[in-house]
XYZ file of C-alpha atoms in Angstrom:
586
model
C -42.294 23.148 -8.149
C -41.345 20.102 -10.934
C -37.824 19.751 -9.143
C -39.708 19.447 -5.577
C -41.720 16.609 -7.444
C -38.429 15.136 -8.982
C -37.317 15.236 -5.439
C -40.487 13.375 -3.529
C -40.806 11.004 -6.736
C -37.437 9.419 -5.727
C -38.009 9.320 -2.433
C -41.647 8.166 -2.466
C -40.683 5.410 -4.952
C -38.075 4.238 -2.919
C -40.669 3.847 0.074
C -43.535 2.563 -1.531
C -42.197 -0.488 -3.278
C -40.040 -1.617 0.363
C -40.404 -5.002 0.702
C -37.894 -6.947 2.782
C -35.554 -9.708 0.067
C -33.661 -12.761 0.467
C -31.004 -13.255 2.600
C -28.591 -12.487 -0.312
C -30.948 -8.829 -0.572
C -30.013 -8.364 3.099
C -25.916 -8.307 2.455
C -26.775 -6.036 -0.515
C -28.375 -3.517 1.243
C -26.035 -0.054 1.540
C -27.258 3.410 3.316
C -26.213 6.789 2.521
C -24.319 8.049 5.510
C -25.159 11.955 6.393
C -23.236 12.470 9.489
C -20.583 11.482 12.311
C -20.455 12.675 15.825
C -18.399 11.204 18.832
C -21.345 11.783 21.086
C -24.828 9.918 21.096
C -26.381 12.907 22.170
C -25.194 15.009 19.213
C -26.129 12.308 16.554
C -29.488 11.675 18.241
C -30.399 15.405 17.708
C -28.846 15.339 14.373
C -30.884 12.843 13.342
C -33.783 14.244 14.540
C -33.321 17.282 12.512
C -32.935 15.489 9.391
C -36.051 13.284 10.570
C -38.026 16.831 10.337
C -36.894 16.671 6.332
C -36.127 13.329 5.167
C -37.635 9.570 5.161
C -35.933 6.200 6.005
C -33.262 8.331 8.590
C -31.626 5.714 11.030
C -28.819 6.064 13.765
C -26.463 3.278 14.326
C -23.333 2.887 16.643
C -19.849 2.892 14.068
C -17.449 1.455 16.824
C -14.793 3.941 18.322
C -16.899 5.779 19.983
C -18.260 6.971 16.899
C -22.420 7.432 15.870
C -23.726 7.878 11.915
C -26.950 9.041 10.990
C -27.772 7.150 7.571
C -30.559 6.983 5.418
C -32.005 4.039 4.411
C -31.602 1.041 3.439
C -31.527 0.807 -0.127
C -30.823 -1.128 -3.328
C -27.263 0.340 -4.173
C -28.467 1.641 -7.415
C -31.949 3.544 -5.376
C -29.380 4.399 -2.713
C -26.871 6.626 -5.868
C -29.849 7.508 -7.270
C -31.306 9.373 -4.333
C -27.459 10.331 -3.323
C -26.997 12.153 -6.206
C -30.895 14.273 -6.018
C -30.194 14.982 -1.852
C -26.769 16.633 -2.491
C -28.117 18.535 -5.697
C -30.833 19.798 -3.529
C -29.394 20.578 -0.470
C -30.974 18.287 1.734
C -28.092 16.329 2.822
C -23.975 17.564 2.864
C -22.385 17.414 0.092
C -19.629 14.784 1.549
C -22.002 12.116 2.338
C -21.600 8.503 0.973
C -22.805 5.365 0.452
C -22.014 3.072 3.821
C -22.794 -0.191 4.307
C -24.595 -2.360 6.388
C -21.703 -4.579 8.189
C -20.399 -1.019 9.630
C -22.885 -0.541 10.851
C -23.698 -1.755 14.761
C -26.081 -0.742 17.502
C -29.150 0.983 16.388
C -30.140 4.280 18.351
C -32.657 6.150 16.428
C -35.636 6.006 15.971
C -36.346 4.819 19.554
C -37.937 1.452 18.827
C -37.415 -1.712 17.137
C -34.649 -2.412 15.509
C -34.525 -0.753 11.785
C -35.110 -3.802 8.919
C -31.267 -3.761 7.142
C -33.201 -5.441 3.616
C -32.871 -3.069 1.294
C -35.898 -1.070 -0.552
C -35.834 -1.927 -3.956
C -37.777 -0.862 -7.050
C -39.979 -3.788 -8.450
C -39.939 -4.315 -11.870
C -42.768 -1.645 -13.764
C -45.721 -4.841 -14.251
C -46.011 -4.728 -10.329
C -45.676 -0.561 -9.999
C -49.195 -0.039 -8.222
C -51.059 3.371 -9.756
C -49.894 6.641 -7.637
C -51.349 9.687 -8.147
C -50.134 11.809 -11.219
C -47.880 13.794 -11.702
C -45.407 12.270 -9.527
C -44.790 8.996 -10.513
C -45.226 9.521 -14.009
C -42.793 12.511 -14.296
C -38.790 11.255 -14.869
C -36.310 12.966 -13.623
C -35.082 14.842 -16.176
C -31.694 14.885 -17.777
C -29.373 18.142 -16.307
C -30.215 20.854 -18.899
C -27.488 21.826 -21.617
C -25.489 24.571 -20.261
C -26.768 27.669 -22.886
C -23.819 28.879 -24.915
C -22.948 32.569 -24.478
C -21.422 35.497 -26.322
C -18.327 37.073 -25.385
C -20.203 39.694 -23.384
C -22.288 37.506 -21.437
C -19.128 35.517 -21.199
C -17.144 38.149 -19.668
C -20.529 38.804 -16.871
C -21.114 35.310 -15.822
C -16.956 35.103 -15.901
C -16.901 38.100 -13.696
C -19.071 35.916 -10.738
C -16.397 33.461 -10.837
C -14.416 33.518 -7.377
C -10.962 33.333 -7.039
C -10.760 29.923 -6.416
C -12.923 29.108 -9.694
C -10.524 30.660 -11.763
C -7.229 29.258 -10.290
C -9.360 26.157 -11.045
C -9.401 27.049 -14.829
C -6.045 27.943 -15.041
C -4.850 24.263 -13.140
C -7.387 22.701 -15.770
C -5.137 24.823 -19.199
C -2.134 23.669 -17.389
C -2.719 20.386 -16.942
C -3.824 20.284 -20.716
C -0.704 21.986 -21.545
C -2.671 24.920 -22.684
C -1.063 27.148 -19.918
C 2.264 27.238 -18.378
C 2.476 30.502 -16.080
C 1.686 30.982 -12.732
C -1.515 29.965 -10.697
C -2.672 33.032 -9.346
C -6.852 33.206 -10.369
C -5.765 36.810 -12.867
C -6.868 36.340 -16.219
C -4.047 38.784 -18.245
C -2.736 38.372 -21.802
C -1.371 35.108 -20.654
C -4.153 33.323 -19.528
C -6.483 34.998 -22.674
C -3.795 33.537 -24.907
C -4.342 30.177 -23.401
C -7.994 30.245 -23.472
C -8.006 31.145 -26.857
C -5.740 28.479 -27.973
C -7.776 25.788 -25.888
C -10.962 26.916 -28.106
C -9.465 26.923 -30.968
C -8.061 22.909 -29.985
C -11.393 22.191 -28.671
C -13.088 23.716 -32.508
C -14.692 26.273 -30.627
C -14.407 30.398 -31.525
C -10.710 31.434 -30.142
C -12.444 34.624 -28.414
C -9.647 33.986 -25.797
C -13.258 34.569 -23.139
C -14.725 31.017 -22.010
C -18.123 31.197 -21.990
C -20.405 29.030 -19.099
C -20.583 25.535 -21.351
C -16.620 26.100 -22.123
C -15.448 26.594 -18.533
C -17.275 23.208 -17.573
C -16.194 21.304 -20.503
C -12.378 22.355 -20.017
C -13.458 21.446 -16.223
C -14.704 18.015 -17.177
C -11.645 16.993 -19.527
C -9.741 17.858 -16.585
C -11.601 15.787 -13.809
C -12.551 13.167 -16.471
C -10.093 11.408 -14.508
C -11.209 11.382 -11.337
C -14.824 11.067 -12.699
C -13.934 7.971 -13.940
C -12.611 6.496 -10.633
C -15.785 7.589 -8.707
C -13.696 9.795 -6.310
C -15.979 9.952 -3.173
C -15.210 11.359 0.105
C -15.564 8.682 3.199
C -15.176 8.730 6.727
C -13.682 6.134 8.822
C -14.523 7.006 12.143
C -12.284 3.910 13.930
C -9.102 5.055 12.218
C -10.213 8.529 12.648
C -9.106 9.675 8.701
C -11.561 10.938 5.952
C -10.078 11.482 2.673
C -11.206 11.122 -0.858
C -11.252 7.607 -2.758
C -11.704 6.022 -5.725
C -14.345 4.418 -4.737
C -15.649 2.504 -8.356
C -12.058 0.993 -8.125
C -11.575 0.012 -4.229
C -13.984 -0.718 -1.058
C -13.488 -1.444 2.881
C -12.115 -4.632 2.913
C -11.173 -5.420 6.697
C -9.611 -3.736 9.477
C -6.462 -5.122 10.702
C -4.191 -2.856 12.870
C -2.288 -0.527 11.658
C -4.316 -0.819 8.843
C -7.626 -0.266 7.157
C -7.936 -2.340 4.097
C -9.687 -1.705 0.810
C -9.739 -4.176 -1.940
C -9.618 -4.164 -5.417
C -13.284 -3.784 -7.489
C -12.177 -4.354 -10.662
C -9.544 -6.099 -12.918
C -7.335 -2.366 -12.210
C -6.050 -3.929 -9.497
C -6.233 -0.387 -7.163
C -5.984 -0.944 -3.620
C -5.659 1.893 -1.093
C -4.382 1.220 3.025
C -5.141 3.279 5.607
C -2.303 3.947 8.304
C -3.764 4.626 12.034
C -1.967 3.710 15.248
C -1.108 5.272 18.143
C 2.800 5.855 18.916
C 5.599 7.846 19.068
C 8.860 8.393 16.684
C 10.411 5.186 17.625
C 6.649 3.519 16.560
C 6.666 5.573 13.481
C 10.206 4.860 12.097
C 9.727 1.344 13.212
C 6.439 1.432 10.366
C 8.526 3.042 7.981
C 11.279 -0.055 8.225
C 8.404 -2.829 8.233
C 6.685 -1.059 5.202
C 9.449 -1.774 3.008
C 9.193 -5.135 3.548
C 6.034 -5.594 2.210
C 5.424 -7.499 -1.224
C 3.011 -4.724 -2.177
C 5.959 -2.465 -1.835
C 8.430 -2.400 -4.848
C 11.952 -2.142 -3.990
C 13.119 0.756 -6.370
C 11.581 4.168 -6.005
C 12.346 7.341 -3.976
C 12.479 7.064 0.348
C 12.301 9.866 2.527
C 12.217 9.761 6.338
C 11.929 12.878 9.030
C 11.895 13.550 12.425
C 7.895 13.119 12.550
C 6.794 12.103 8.961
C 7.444 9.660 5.792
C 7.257 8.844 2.506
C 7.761 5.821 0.007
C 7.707 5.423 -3.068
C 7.891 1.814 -5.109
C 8.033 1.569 -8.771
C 8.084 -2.441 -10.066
C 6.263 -5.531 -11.197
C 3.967 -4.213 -12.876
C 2.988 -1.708 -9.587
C 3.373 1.917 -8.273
C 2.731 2.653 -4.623
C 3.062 5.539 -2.763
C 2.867 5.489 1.003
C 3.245 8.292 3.606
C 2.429 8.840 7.407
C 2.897 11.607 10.025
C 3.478 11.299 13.687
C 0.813 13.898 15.556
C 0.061 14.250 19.422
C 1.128 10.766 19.897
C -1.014 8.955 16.392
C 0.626 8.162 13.323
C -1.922 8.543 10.124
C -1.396 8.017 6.806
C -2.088 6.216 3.829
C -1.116 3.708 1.020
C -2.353 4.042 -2.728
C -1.229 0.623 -4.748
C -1.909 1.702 -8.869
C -0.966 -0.265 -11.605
C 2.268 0.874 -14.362
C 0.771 2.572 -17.465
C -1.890 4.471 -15.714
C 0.262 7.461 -14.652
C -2.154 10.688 -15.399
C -4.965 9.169 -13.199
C -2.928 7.493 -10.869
C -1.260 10.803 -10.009
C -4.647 12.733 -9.908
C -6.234 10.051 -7.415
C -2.736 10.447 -5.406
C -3.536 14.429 -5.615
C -6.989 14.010 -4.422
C -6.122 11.723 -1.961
C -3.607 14.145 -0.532
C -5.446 17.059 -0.344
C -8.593 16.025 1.143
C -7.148 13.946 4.193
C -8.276 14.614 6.971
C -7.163 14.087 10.575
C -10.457 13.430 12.494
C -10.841 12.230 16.510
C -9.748 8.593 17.797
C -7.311 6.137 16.222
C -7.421 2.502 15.252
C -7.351 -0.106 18.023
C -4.261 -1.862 17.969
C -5.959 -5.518 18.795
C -8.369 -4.258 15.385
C -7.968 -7.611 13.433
C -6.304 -9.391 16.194
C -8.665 -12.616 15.536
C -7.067 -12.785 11.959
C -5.316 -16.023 10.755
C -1.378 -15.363 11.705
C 1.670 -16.574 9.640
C 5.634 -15.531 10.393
C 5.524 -14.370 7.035
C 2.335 -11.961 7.186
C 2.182 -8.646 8.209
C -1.613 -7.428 8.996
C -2.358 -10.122 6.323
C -0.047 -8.268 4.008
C 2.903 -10.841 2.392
C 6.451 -9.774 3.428
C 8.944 -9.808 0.873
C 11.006 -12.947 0.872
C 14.425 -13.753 -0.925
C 14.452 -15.796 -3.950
C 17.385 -17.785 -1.918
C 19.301 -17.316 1.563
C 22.615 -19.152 2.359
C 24.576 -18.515 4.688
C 28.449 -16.806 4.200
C 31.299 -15.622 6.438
C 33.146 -12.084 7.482
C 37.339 -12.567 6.178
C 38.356 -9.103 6.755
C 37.276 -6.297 9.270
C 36.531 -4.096 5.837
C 33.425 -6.299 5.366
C 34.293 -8.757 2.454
C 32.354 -11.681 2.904
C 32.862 -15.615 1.257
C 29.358 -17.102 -0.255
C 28.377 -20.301 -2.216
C 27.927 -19.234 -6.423
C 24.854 -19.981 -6.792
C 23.387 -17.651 -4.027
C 24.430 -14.580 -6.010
C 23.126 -16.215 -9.088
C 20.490 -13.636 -11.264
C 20.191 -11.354 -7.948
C 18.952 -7.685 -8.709
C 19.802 -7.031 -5.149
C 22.429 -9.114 -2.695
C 22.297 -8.120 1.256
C 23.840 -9.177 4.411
C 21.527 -10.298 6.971
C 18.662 -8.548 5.489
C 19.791 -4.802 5.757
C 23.190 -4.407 4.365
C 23.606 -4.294 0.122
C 26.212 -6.345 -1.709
C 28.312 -6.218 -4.610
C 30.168 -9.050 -6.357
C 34.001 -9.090 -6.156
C 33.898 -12.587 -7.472
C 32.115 -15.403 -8.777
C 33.541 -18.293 -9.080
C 31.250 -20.983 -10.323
C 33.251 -23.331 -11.511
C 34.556 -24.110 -7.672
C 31.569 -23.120 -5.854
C 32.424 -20.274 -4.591
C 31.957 -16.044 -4.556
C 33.794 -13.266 -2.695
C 31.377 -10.406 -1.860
C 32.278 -6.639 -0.719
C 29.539 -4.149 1.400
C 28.579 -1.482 0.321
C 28.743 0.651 3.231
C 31.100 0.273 5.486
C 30.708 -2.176 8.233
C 32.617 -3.534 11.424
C 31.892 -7.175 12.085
C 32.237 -8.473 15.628
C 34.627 -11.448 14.314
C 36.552 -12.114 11.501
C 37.463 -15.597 9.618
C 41.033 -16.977 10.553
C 41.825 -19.401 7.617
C 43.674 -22.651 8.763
C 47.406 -22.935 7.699
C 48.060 -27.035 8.228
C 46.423 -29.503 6.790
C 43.173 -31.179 8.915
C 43.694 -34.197 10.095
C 41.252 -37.404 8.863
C 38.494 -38.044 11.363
C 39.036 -34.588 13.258
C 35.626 -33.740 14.373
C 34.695 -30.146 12.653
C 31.649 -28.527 12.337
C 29.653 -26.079 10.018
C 28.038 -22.537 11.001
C 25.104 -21.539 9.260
C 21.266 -20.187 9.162
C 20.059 -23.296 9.107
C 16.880 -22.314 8.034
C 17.674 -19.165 5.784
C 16.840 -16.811 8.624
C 14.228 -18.024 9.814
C 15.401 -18.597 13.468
C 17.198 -15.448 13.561
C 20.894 -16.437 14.455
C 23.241 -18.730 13.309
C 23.802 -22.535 15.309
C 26.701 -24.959 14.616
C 26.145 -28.488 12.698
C 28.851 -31.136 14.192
C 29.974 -33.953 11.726
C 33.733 -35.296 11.061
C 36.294 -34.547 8.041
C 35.830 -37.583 6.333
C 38.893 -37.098 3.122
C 40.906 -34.150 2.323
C 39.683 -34.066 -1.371
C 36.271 -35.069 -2.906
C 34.907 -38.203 -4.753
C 36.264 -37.218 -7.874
C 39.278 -36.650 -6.304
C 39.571 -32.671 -6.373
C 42.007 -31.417 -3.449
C 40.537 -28.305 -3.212
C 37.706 -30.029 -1.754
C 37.171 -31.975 1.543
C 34.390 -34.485 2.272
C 32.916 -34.303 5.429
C 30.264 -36.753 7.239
C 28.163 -33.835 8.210
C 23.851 -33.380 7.702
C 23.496 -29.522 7.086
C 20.534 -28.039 5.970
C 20.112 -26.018 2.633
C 20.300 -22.577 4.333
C 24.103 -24.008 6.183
C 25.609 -23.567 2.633
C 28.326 -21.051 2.399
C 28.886 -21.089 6.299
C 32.456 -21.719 7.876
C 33.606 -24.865 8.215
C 35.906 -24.942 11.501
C 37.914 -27.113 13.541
C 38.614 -27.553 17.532
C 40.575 -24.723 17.749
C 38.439 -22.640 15.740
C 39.875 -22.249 12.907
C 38.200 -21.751 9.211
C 39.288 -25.117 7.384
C 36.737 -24.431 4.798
C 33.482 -23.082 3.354
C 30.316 -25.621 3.116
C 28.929 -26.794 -0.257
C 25.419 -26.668 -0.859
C 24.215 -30.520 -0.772
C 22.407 -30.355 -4.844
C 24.666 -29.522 -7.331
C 23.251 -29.249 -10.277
C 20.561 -31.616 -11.254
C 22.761 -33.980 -8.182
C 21.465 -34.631 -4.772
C 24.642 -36.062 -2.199
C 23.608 -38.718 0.213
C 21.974 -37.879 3.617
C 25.869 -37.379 6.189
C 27.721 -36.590 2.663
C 28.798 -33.095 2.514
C 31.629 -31.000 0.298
C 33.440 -27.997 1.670
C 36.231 -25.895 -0.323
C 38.975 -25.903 1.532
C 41.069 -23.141 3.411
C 43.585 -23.235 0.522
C 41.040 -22.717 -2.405
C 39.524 -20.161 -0.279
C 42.730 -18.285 0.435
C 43.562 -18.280 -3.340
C 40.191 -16.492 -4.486
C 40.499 -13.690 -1.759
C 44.206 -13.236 -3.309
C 42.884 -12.761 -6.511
C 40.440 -9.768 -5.902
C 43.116 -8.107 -3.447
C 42.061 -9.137 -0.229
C 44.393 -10.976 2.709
C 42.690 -12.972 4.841
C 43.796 -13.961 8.360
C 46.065 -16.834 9.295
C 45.412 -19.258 12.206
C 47.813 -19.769 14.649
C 45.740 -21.520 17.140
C 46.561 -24.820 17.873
C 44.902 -25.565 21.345
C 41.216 -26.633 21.021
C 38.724 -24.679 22.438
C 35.523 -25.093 24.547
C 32.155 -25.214 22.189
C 30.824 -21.727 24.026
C 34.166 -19.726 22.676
C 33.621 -21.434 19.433
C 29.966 -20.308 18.992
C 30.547 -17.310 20.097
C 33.416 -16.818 17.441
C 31.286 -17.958 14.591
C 28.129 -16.668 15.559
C 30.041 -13.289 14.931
C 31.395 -13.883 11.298
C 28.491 -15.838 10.438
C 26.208 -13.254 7.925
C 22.645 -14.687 6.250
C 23.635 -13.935 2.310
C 20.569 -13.318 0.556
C 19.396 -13.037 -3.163
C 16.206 -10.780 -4.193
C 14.416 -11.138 -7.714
């Protein structure tokens, strides 16, 4: 009878003192969701069985299709208060959660006005109005001290224990390092050794037999970190997942196709992604490409891809993440857990949890979800791609893929690629001219090759400059006309030739080519240093300099033998295919 009038005196509290707050109140306000159906019908008489039972039960519409029956609304501390007395009773599942009120749409139960969303909160105890004894006066009392046992008792209540309570034990003494033999729920010499050794660590008698109060403690040092997370099942009915979170650490944040966002709570730093979209393999591979672009996606760490599923892993800056996604009936789900470095043993428990309670339910995300969001070229569902620390532009000499760059571009690089996809390794840097040679590596076949110029330019000649003009941005390179003003720079170098040119930053490194198409040289970038060259002053090493360097690290670039000019569409077509985007990465 005293836990029915724990029960009531939560409950009763929580609707006697309802008064409607500020407008502040009203954003506060959270419910404690009790069920999900895709069909009115269903929630409606759902509801109206927990009506029977329960106070303050609502309906609402959660979008997709989808309709909750909640209780409330509350004061988020009422609303875990009364969470946490419901589930140890019985009276609601034991997978409900606290929801809140901007999920929450069209109200469809009770029948009637529209449910106040101002949550009921507890006054404070001057302005608690008399209720009859002993309910309001009685506390809920603390959970009672599990009694101690001896070994024989032990060994009874043990004996109760289902399988799946003593694998449970024996994943607890492992974890611990306590136990190191197979999971298999038989307690032999083995698993009595281990027990027996955990007592003895944990200064209690090493009867190798836990009693009731051992067998939770060695349960609660083993969840301790989960506990301290608040792992809490949800349900997202638009993506259609449910899945356990760490929900004192992250909460809903926005939805933004493919993605359902939760933000971080706390100075942690957790943030988890949902992954919901409808598709096929091409869709899902295509995900698994754009994921690694992502800031929030550290470059080093493992990558597997199948026919119909993926993982990442990213390990960096101060970040772990762990991603993964499978393609079923034509929807992709998955998830993304961002952690912090130096957190491992919870990090990998949440990422355990997480796992092992997801759960595929009906419907998937709408792909115009979040379509109203503020776009940027370099956003993806509000998430920052990964940009280079510095683009320039470069140029194919051989068919084997050895490419000619500015210095500075493959400056303090922890990672060089070739238009974005292909890795690079330095053959040669050559900063005191300007000027590196770089090798793939993997094999590639470019659709043109550099074809160095054998006779000297002549003064005036019109030439222009290939480049990515704007480090990638557009896509593809475009040609820069100007004229070869000297064959040797100011300070009167003759490995260098001025040119009246205006490039922009990202042209650096790009051919420099004459009417017949030939490679005369290899742009400059236009700052050098702590110098800035004036606006139509450009530098470009010439074809002789250039030559020399790819002798020197054993490669042979192609002569020109061209001397006809011709039109501009050959020559952008011929330069457009040796023209790669160089790019450094921090």
């Amino acid at each position: 009878m005293k836990r029915l009038f724990t029960t009531w005196a939560v409950v009763i509290c929580a609707m006697f003192f309802a008064f409607v707050e500020t407008a502040q109140a009203q954003q506060n306000s959270v419910w404690i969701q009790i069920a999900a159906h895709p069909s009115r019908a269903d929630a409606e008489a759902r509801a109206r069985d927990f009506a029977a039972q329960l106070p303050d039960v609502a309906g609402f519409s959660l979008g997709a299709g989808w309709f909750g029956v909640v209780l409330g609304p509350y004061t988020r501390p009422d609303a875990e208060r009364i969470l946490q007395v419901y589930r140890r009773e019985g009276s609601i599942p034991r997978d409900s959660f606290i929801a809140f009120s901007r999920n929450l749409r069209a109200q469809f139960f009770p029948v009637g006005p529209v449910q106040n969303t101002a949550p009921v909160v507890a006054p404070a105890p001057t302005e608690v109005p008399a209720v009859e004894e002993p309910i309001a006066q009685t506390p809920e009392p603390a959970p009672a001290a599990l009694p101690d046992e001896t070994v024989s008792e032990a060994r009874r209540s043990e004996s109760r224990l289902t399988r799946a309570e003593r694998e449970a034990l024996q994943i607890a003494m492992k974890a611990q390092g306590f136990y190191t033999s197979t999971i298999d729920g038989a307690f032999g010499r083995g698993t009595r050794r281990s027990m027996a050794d955990w007592q003895a660590a944990n200064r209690f008698e090493p009867t190798g037999v836990l009693t009731t109060l051992q067998r939770q403690t060695l349960l609660d040092q083993y969840n301790a970190p989960l506990i301290s997370v608040g792992m809490q099942r949800i349900e997202d009915a638009p993506s259609g997942i449910a899945l356990d979170l760490p929900a004192k650490e992250v909460a809903f944040d926005r939805y933004e196709s493919p993605f359902v966002q939760y933000k971080s709570l706390t100075d942690l730093g957790a943030r988890v992604f949902l992954i919901s979209q409808p598709g096929d393999q091409r869709t899902l591979h295509g995900l698994y490409d754009i994921m690694q672009t992502l800031e929030v996606i550290p470059l080093d760490g493992e990558r597997k891809r199948n026919a119909n599923d993926f993982t990442i892993e990213g390990r960096g800056k101060g970040m772990v993440t762990y991603t993964q996604a499978t393609l079923r009936n034509g929807q992709i789900k998955g998830f993304t857990l961002i952690w912090p470095e130096g957190d491992e043993e919870r990090r990998s428990r949440v990422l355990t949890a997480m796992q092992t309670s997801f759960t595929r339910l009906d419907g998937v995300l709408d792909p115009a979800a979040g379509a109203d969001a503020p776009q940027n070229v370099d956003l993806l569902a509000g998430l920052q791609i990964r940009r280079p620390r510095l683009s320039h532009s470069g140029f194919f000499v051989d068919d084997r893929g050895t490419v000619i760059t500015t210095s500075d571009v493959v400056a303090s690089c922890s990672r060089i690629t070739l238009d974005h996809d292909y890795e690079a390794e330095i053959l040669l840097n050559d900063a005191a001219n300007g000027l590196a040679v770089l090798a793939a590596k993997d094999a590639l076949a470019p659709i043109a090759v550099a074809e160095l110029a054998t006779t000297t330019p002549r003064l005036q000649s019109d030439v222009a400059v290939s480049g990515f003009s704007y480090q990638g941005v557009l896509g593809a390179p475009s040609l820069t006309w100007g004229v070869l003003s000297d064959l040797k720079s100011l300070d009167g170098n003759e490995g260098v030739a001025r040119l009246a040119l205006a490039p922009q930053d990202g042209d650096a490194g790009g051919p420099v080519i004459n009417n017949t198409g030939a490679v005369i040289g290899m742009l400059l970038p236009n700052r050098i240093g702590n110098q800035q060259l004036p606006d139509g002053v450009s530098f470009a090493v010439n074809a002789d300099a250039l030559r020399l360097a790819l002798n020197s690290v054993d490669r042979r670039p192609l002569a020109s033998a061209a001397e006809q000019s011709v039109p501009n569409e050959a020559l952008v077509r011929a330069t457009s295919g040796m023209t790669v985007l160089v790019s450094c990465w921090e």
